[in-house]
CSV table of C-alpha atoms in Angstrom, one decimal:
chain,number,residue,atom,x,y,z
D,1,UNK,CA,-36.3,19.4,77.7
D,2,UNK,CA,-36.3,16.5,80.1
D,3,UNK,CA,-34.3,13.4,78.7
D,4,UNK,CA,-36.2,10.1,78.6
D,5,UNK,CA,-34.5,7.1,80.3
D,6,UNK,CA,-35.3,3.4,79.9
D,7,UNK,CA,-37.5,3.6,83.0
D,8,UNK,CA,-39.5,6.4,81.5
D,9,UNK,CA,-40.2,4.5,78.2
D,10,UNK,CA,-43.7,3.2,77.8
D,11,UNK,CA,-44.2,-0.4,78.7
D,12,UNK,CA,-45.0,-1.7,75.2
D,13,UNK,CA,-42.0,0.1,73.7
D,14,UNK,CA,-39.7,-1.2,76.3
D,15,UNK,CA,-40.8,-4.8,75.6
D,16,UNK,CA,-40.2,-4.4,71.8
D,17,UNK,CA,-36.8,-2.9,72.5
D,18,UNK,CA,-35.8,-5.8,74.7
D,19,UNK,CA,-36.9,-8.4,72.0
D,20,UNK,CA,-34.9,-6.5,69.4
D,21,UNK,CA,-31.7,-6.6,71.6
D,22,UNK,CA,-32.1,-10.3,72.2
D,23,UNK,CA,-32.5,-11.0,68.4
D,24,UNK,CA,-29.4,-8.9,67.6
D,25,UNK,CA,-27.3,-10.8,70.1
D,26,UNK,CA,-28.5,-14.2,68.9
D,27,UNK,CA,-27.7,-13.4,65.2
D,28,UNK,CA,-24.2,-12.1,66.1
D,29,UNK,CA,-23.4,-15.2,68.1
D,30,UNK,CA,-24.5,-17.5,65.2
D,31,UNK,CA,-22.4,-15.5,62.6
D,32,UNK,CA,-19.2,-15.9,64.7
D,33,UNK,CA,-19.5,-19.8,65.0
D,34,UNK,CA,-17.9,-21.9,62.1
D,35,UNK,CA,-20.1,-24.1,60.0
D,36,UNK,CA,-20.7,-27.5,61.5
D,37,UNK,CA,-21.9,-30.7,59.8
D,38,UNK,CA,-24.7,-32.6,61.4
D,39,UNK,CA,-23.9,-36.3,61.4
D,40,UNK,CA,-26.5,-38.8,62.1
D,41,UNK,CA,-25.3,-41.1,64.8
D,42,UNK,CA,-24.5,-44.6,63.4
D,43,UNK,CA,-24.4,-47.7,65.5
D,44,UNK,CA,-20.9,-49.1,65.2
D,45,UNK,CA,-20.6,-52.5,63.5
D,46,UNK,CA,-19.6,-55.5,65.5
D,47,UNK,CA,-16.5,-57.6,64.7
D,48,UNK,CA,-18.6,-60.8,63.9
D,49,UNK,CA,-17.5,-63.0,61.0
D,50,UNK,CA,-20.3,-64.1,58.7
D,51,UNK,CA,-20.6,-67.9,58.4
D,52,UNK,CA,-19.3,-69.3,55.0
D,53,UNK,CA,-21.8,-70.9,52.6
D,54,UNK,CA,-22.8,-74.4,53.1
D,55,UNK,CA,-20.5,-76.9,51.6
D,56,UNK,CA,-17.5,-74.6,51.6
D,57,UNK,CA,-14.0,-76.1,51.5
D,58,UNK,CA,-12.4,-76.6,54.9
D,59,UNK,CA,-9.4,-74.5,53.9
D,60,UNK,CA,-11.7,-71.6,53.2
D,61,UNK,CA,-13.5,-72.0,56.5
D,62,UNK,CA,-10.2,-71.7,58.3
D,63,UNK,CA,-9.5,-68.5,56.5
D,64,UNK,CA,-12.9,-67.2,57.7
D,65,UNK,CA,-12.1,-68.1,61.3
D,66,UNK,CA,-8.6,-66.6,61.2
D,67,UNK,CA,-10.2,-63.2,60.1
D,68,UNK,CA,-8.7,-63.2,56.6
D,69,UNK,CA,-12.1,-62.6,55.1
D,70,UNK,CA,-10.9,-60.9,51.9
D,71,UNK,CA,-8.9,-64.0,50.9
D,72,UNK,CA,-11.6,-66.3,52.1
D,73,UNK,CA,-14.2,-64.5,49.9
D,74,UNK,CA,-11.8,-64.8,46.9
D,75,UNK,CA,-11.2,-68.5,47.5
D,76,UNK,CA,-15.0,-69.0,47.9
D,77,UNK,CA,-15.6,-67.4,44.5
D,78,UNK,CA,-13.1,-69.7,42.9
D,79,UNK,CA,-14.6,-72.6,44.7
D,80,UNK,CA,-18.1,-71.7,43.4
D,81,UNK,CA,-16.7,-71.5,39.8
D,82,UNK,CA,-15.2,-75.0,40.2
D,83,UNK,CA,-18.6,-76.2,41.2
D,84,UNK,CA,-20.2,-74.7,38.1
D,85,UNK,CA,-17.5,-75.8,35.7
D,86,UNK,CA,-16.3,-79.3,36.4
D,87,UNK,CA,-12.6,-79.9,36.5
D,88,UNK,CA,-11.7,-83.4,35.3
D,89,UNK,CA,-8.3,-85.0,36.1
D,90,UNK,CA,-5.5,-84.8,33.6
D,91,UNK,CA,-6.0,-88.6,32.8
D,92,UNK,CA,-9.7,-88.8,32.6
D,93,UNK,CA,-10.3,-92.1,30.8
D,94,UNK,CA,-9.0,-94.5,28.1
D,95,UNK,CA,-11.1,-95.7,25.2
D,96,UNK,CA,-10.4,-98.7,23.0
D,97,UNK,CA,-12.5,-98.7,19.8
D,98,UNK,CA,-13.2,-100.7,16.6
D,99,UNK,CA,-14.0,-98.9,13.3
D,100,UNK,CA,-16.3,-101.1,11.3
D,101,UNK,CA,-18.1,-98.7,8.9
D,102,UNK,CA,-16.6,-99.7,5.6
D,103,UNK,CA,-16.7,-103.5,6.1
D,104,UNK,CA,-20.4,-102.9,6.8
D,105,UNK,CA,-20.7,-100.8,3.6
D,106,UNK,CA,-19.2,-103.7,1.6
D,107,UNK,CA,-22.4,-105.6,2.3
D,108,UNK,CA,-24.3,-103.0,0.3
D,109,UNK,CA,-22.0,-103.1,-2.7
D,110,UNK,CA,-18.9,-101.0,-1.8
D,111,UNK,CA,-15.8,-102.6,-3.4
D,112,UNK,CA,-13.1,-101.5,-0.8
D,113,UNK,CA,-12.8,-101.2,2.9
D,114,UNK,CA,-10.6,-100.2,5.8
D,115,UNK,CA,-11.0,-101.3,9.4
D,116,UNK,CA,-9.0,-100.4,12.4
D,117,UNK,CA,-8.5,-100.7,16.2
D,118,UNK,CA,-8.0,-97.3,17.8
D,119,UNK,CA,-6.9,-96.1,21.3
D,120,UNK,CA,-7.9,-92.7,22.7
D,121,UNK,CA,-6.6,-91.1,25.9
D,122,UNK,CA,-9.0,-88.5,27.3
D,123,UNK,CA,-7.1,-85.7,29.1
D,124,UNK,CA,-9.0,-83.2,31.2
D,125,UNK,CA,-12.0,-84.3,29.2
D,126,UNK,CA,-10.8,-81.9,26.6
D,127,UNK,CA,-7.7,-83.0,24.6
D,128,UNK,CA,-7.7,-86.5,23.3
D,129,UNK,CA,-4.6,-88.0,21.7
D,130,UNK,CA,-5.5,-90.9,19.5
D,131,UNK,CA,-3.8,-93.7,17.5
D,132,UNK,CA,-5.2,-96.1,14.9
D,133,UNK,CA,-3.9,-99.3,13.5
D,134,UNK,CA,-5.8,-101.1,10.7
D,135,UNK,CA,-6.0,-103.0,7.5
D,136,UNK,CA,-7.4,-102.0,4.1
D,137,UNK,CA,-8.2,-104.0,1.0
D,138,UNK,CA,-10.1,-103.6,-2.3
D,139,UNK,CA,-11.2,-105.4,-5.4
D,140,UNK,CA,-13.0,-103.5,-8.2
D,141,UNK,CA,-13.3,-103.0,-11.9
D,142,UNK,CA,-13.9,-99.2,-12.2
D,143,UNK,CA,-16.6,-98.3,-14.7
D,144,UNK,CA,-14.4,-95.9,-16.6
D,145,UNK,CA,-11.3,-98.2,-16.6
D,146,UNK,CA,-10.4,-101.3,-18.6
D,147,UNK,CA,-8.7,-103.3,-15.8
D,148,UNK,CA,-9.4,-105.0,-12.5
D,149,UNK,CA,-7.7,-103.6,-9.4
D,150,UNK,CA,-7.0,-105.8,-6.4
D,151,UNK,CA,-5.6,-104.1,-3.3
D,152,UNK,CA,-4.0,-106.7,-1.1
D,153,UNK,CA,-4.7,-106.5,2.6
D,154,UNK,CA,-2.2,-103.9,3.8
D,155,UNK,CA,-1.6,-102.1,7.1
D,156,UNK,CA,-2.1,-98.4,7.8
D,157,UNK,CA,-1.3,-96.2,10.8
D,158,UNK,CA,-2.8,-92.9,12.0
D,159,UNK,CA,-2.0,-90.6,14.9
D,160,UNK,CA,-3.8,-87.4,15.8
D,161,UNK,CA,-5.8,-85.6,18.5
D,162,UNK,CA,-9.4,-84.6,19.2
D,163,UNK,CA,-10.7,-81.5,20.9
D,164,UNK,CA,-13.9,-82.1,22.9
D,165,UNK,CA,-16.2,-79.1,23.0
D,166,UNK,CA,-18.3,-80.6,25.7
D,167,UNK,CA,-15.4,-80.7,28.2
D,168,UNK,CA,-17.6,-79.2,31.0
D,169,UNK,CA,-20.0,-82.0,30.8
D,170,UNK,CA,-19.9,-85.8,31.2
D,171,UNK,CA,-17.4,-87.7,29.1
D,172,UNK,CA,-20.3,-90.0,28.1
D,173,UNK,CA,-21.3,-87.4,25.5
D,174,UNK,CA,-18.8,-85.6,23.3
D,175,UNK,CA,-18.7,-83.3,20.2
D,176,UNK,CA,-15.3,-82.9,18.8
D,177,UNK,CA,-13.0,-81.8,16.0
D,178,UNK,CA,-10.0,-83.9,15.1
D,179,UNK,CA,-6.9,-84.0,13.0
D,180,UNK,CA,-5.0,-87.1,11.8
D,181,UNK,CA,-1.7,-87.9,10.0
D,182,UNK,CA,-1.9,-91.3,8.1
D,183,UNK,CA,0.6,-93.5,6.5
D,184,UNK,CA,0.4,-96.8,4.6
D,185,UNK,CA,2.8,-99.1,2.8
D,186,UNK,CA,0.8,-101.4,0.5
D,187,UNK,CA,0.8,-103.6,-2.6
D,188,UNK,CA,-1.7,-104.2,-5.3
D,189,UNK,CA,-2.3,-106.1,-8.6
D,190,UNK,CA,-3.7,-104.9,-11.9
D,191,UNK,CA,-5.2,-107.6,-14.0
D,192,UNK,CA,-6.9,-107.8,-17.4
D,193,UNK,CA,-5.6,-104.4,-18.5
D,194,UNK,CA,-6.6,-103.9,-22.1
D,195,UNK,CA,-4.3,-101.9,-24.4
D,196,UNK,CA,-5.0,-100.8,-27.9
D,197,UNK,CA,-2.4,-99.6,-30.4
D,198,UNK,CA,-4.3,-97.4,-32.9
D,199,UNK,CA,-1.3,-97.1,-35.2
D,200,UNK,CA,-0.5,-100.8,-35.6
D,201,UNK,CA,-4.2,-101.8,-35.1
D,202,UNK,CA,-3.2,-104.2,-32.4
D,203,UNK,CA,-4.5,-104.8,-28.9
D,204,UNK,CA,-3.1,-106.6,-25.9
D,205,UNK,CA,-4.1,-107.7,-22.5
D,206,UNK,CA,-1.6,-107.8,-19.7
D,207,UNK,CA,-1.3,-108.1,-15.9
D,208,UNK,CA,0.8,-106.2,-13.3
D,209,UNK,CA,1.4,-108.4,-10.3
D,210,UNK,CA,2.8,-107.3,-6.9
D,211,UNK,CA,3.0,-103.6,-7.4
D,212,UNK,CA,4.3,-101.8,-4.3
D,213,UNK,CA,3.6,-98.2,-3.1
D,214,UNK,CA,3.1,-96.1,-0.1
D,215,UNK,CA,1.2,-92.9,0.9
D,216,UNK,CA,1.2,-90.1,3.4
D,217,UNK,CA,-1.9,-88.0,4.0
D,218,UNK,CA,-3.6,-85.7,6.4
D,219,UNK,CA,-7.2,-85.6,7.7
D,220,UNK,CA,-9.4,-83.2,9.5
D,221,UNK,CA,-13.0,-83.9,10.6
D,222,UNK,CA,-15.8,-83.5,13.1
D,223,UNK,CA,-17.5,-86.2,15.1
D,224,UNK,CA,-19.6,-87.2,18.1
D,225,UNK,CA,-19.6,-89.9,20.7
D,226,UNK,CA,-22.6,-91.1,22.8
D,227,UNK,CA,-23.0,-93.6,25.6
D,228,UNK,CA,-24.9,-96.8,24.8
D,229,UNK,CA,-24.8,-98.8,28.0
D,230,UNK,CA,-22.4,-99.1,30.9
D,231,UNK,CA,-18.9,-98.5,29.5
D,232,UNK,CA,-19.9,-99.0,25.9
D,233,UNK,CA,-20.2,-96.0,23.5
D,234,UNK,CA,-20.7,-95.4,19.8
D,235,UNK,CA,-19.1,-92.7,17.7
D,236,UNK,CA,-19.2,-91.2,14.2
D,237,UNK,CA,-16.8,-89.0,12.3
D,238,UNK,CA,-16.9,-87.3,8.9
D,239,UNK,CA,-13.4,-86.7,7.6
D,240,UNK,CA,-11.9,-84.5,4.9
D,241,UNK,CA,-8.5,-85.7,3.7
D,242,UNK,CA,-5.8,-85.0,1.2
D,243,UNK,CA,-2.6,-86.8,0.1
D,244,UNK,CA,0.8,-85.3,0.7
D,245,UNK,CA,2.8,-87.9,-1.2
D,246,UNK,CA,2.4,-91.3,-2.7
D,247,UNK,CA,4.7,-93.8,-4.5
D,248,UNK,CA,4.3,-94.0,-8.3
D,249,UNK,CA,5.2,-97.0,-10.3
D,250,UNK,CA,6.5,-97.0,-13.9
D,251,UNK,CA,3.4,-98.6,-15.4
D,252,UNK,CA,0.7,-98.0,-12.8
D,253,UNK,CA,-0.8,-95.7,-10.2
D,254,UNK,CA,-2.5,-97.0,-7.0
D,255,UNK,CA,-6.3,-96.7,-7.2
D,256,UNK,CA,-6.9,-97.5,-3.5
D,257,UNK,CA,-4.9,-96.5,-0.4
D,258,UNK,CA,-5.6,-98.5,2.8
D,259,UNK,CA,-7.0,-96.2,5.5
D,260,UNK,CA,-7.7,-93.4,3.0
D,261,UNK,CA,-10.0,-94.9,0.3
D,262,UNK,CA,-9.9,-94.3,-3.5
D,263,UNK,CA,-7.0,-92.0,-4.4
D,264,UNK,CA,-9.2,-89.4,-6.0
D,265,UNK,CA,-11.6,-89.1,-3.1
D,266,UNK,CA,-11.6,-86.2,-0.5
D,267,UNK,CA,-14.3,-87.3,1.9
D,268,UNK,CA,-14.4,-90.3,4.3
D,269,UNK,CA,-16.7,-91.6,7.0
D,270,UNK,CA,-16.0,-93.7,10.1
D,271,UNK,CA,-18.2,-95.3,12.6
D,272,UNK,CA,-17.1,-97.3,15.6
D,273,UNK,CA,-17.9,-98.8,19.0
D,274,UNK,CA,-15.8,-98.0,22.1
D,275,UNK,CA,-15.1,-99.5,25.5
D,276,UNK,CA,-14.1,-96.8,28.0
D,277,UNK,CA,-11.9,-97.4,31.1
D,278,UNK,CA,-11.9,-94.6,33.8
D,279,UNK,CA,-8.4,-93.7,34.8
D,280,UNK,CA,-9.3,-92.1,38.2
D,281,UNK,CA,-12.8,-92.7,39.5
D,282,UNK,CA,-12.2,-90.8,42.7
D,283,UNK,CA,-11.2,-87.6,40.9
D,284,UNK,CA,-14.0,-87.6,38.3
D,285,UNK,CA,-16.6,-84.9,39.2
D,286,UNK,CA,-20.1,-86.2,40.0
D,287,UNK,CA,-23.5,-84.4,40.1
D,288,UNK,CA,-23.3,-84.5,43.9
D,289,UNK,CA,-20.3,-82.2,43.8
D,290,UNK,CA,-22.1,-79.5,41.8
């Protein structure tokens, strides 16, 4: 039999054979090449420095210019926090006040009073050491007692500190908690004391003149302060207090303690007017710096 060659193949069959050979070669070539990732071309970034926000501190701007962008961004973040939360100087202001609540109450029938001059140093608009110096006096005949008590005008002293919860805001308005330690050396008279001896069926009236005593106590309370006009402010404070120690006499006990009130009481109230002196006007944050 005569062997067929490629030239003897029919034309359609030859065409199919050629296409098959091309396909086989193409598949073999693809199988031999390793896998390749197709990366979308990205336009390289320029080395330009973004301008800092308006109002940025000069030091931060220099860090931007020098190329230290990471540190500049961190400083800018801190700077923005300082703008949101005002930072007042350590010595913000000094207030001098007069506590006049109880002398005012005497006009409405109260039989005792304490009044003082106080000085408060405002630090960072947060911590406020304070000192009070005043006088207390009393004259009363208690309803459940058979004597008249006269507390002679005597001094008292208090030292303590307030914590202002509105330290991020203007010092003109404050809400605070405070603690105090108070001490008073004082004297008093007890007159018209009536004594009845049931055994001997005798009664007597006697006086105790010039009795001396002293007291040490602590206070804790809450208060607020608001601006009235210019440098004048007004404040109120509710106080809870307790006696640590007081002097006892052989024949009497003090009914009233200057700066504290009646010995058996646990609550007090103060109201005062204040004049405030800024310590550093240039360092006090203003709304324009926000």
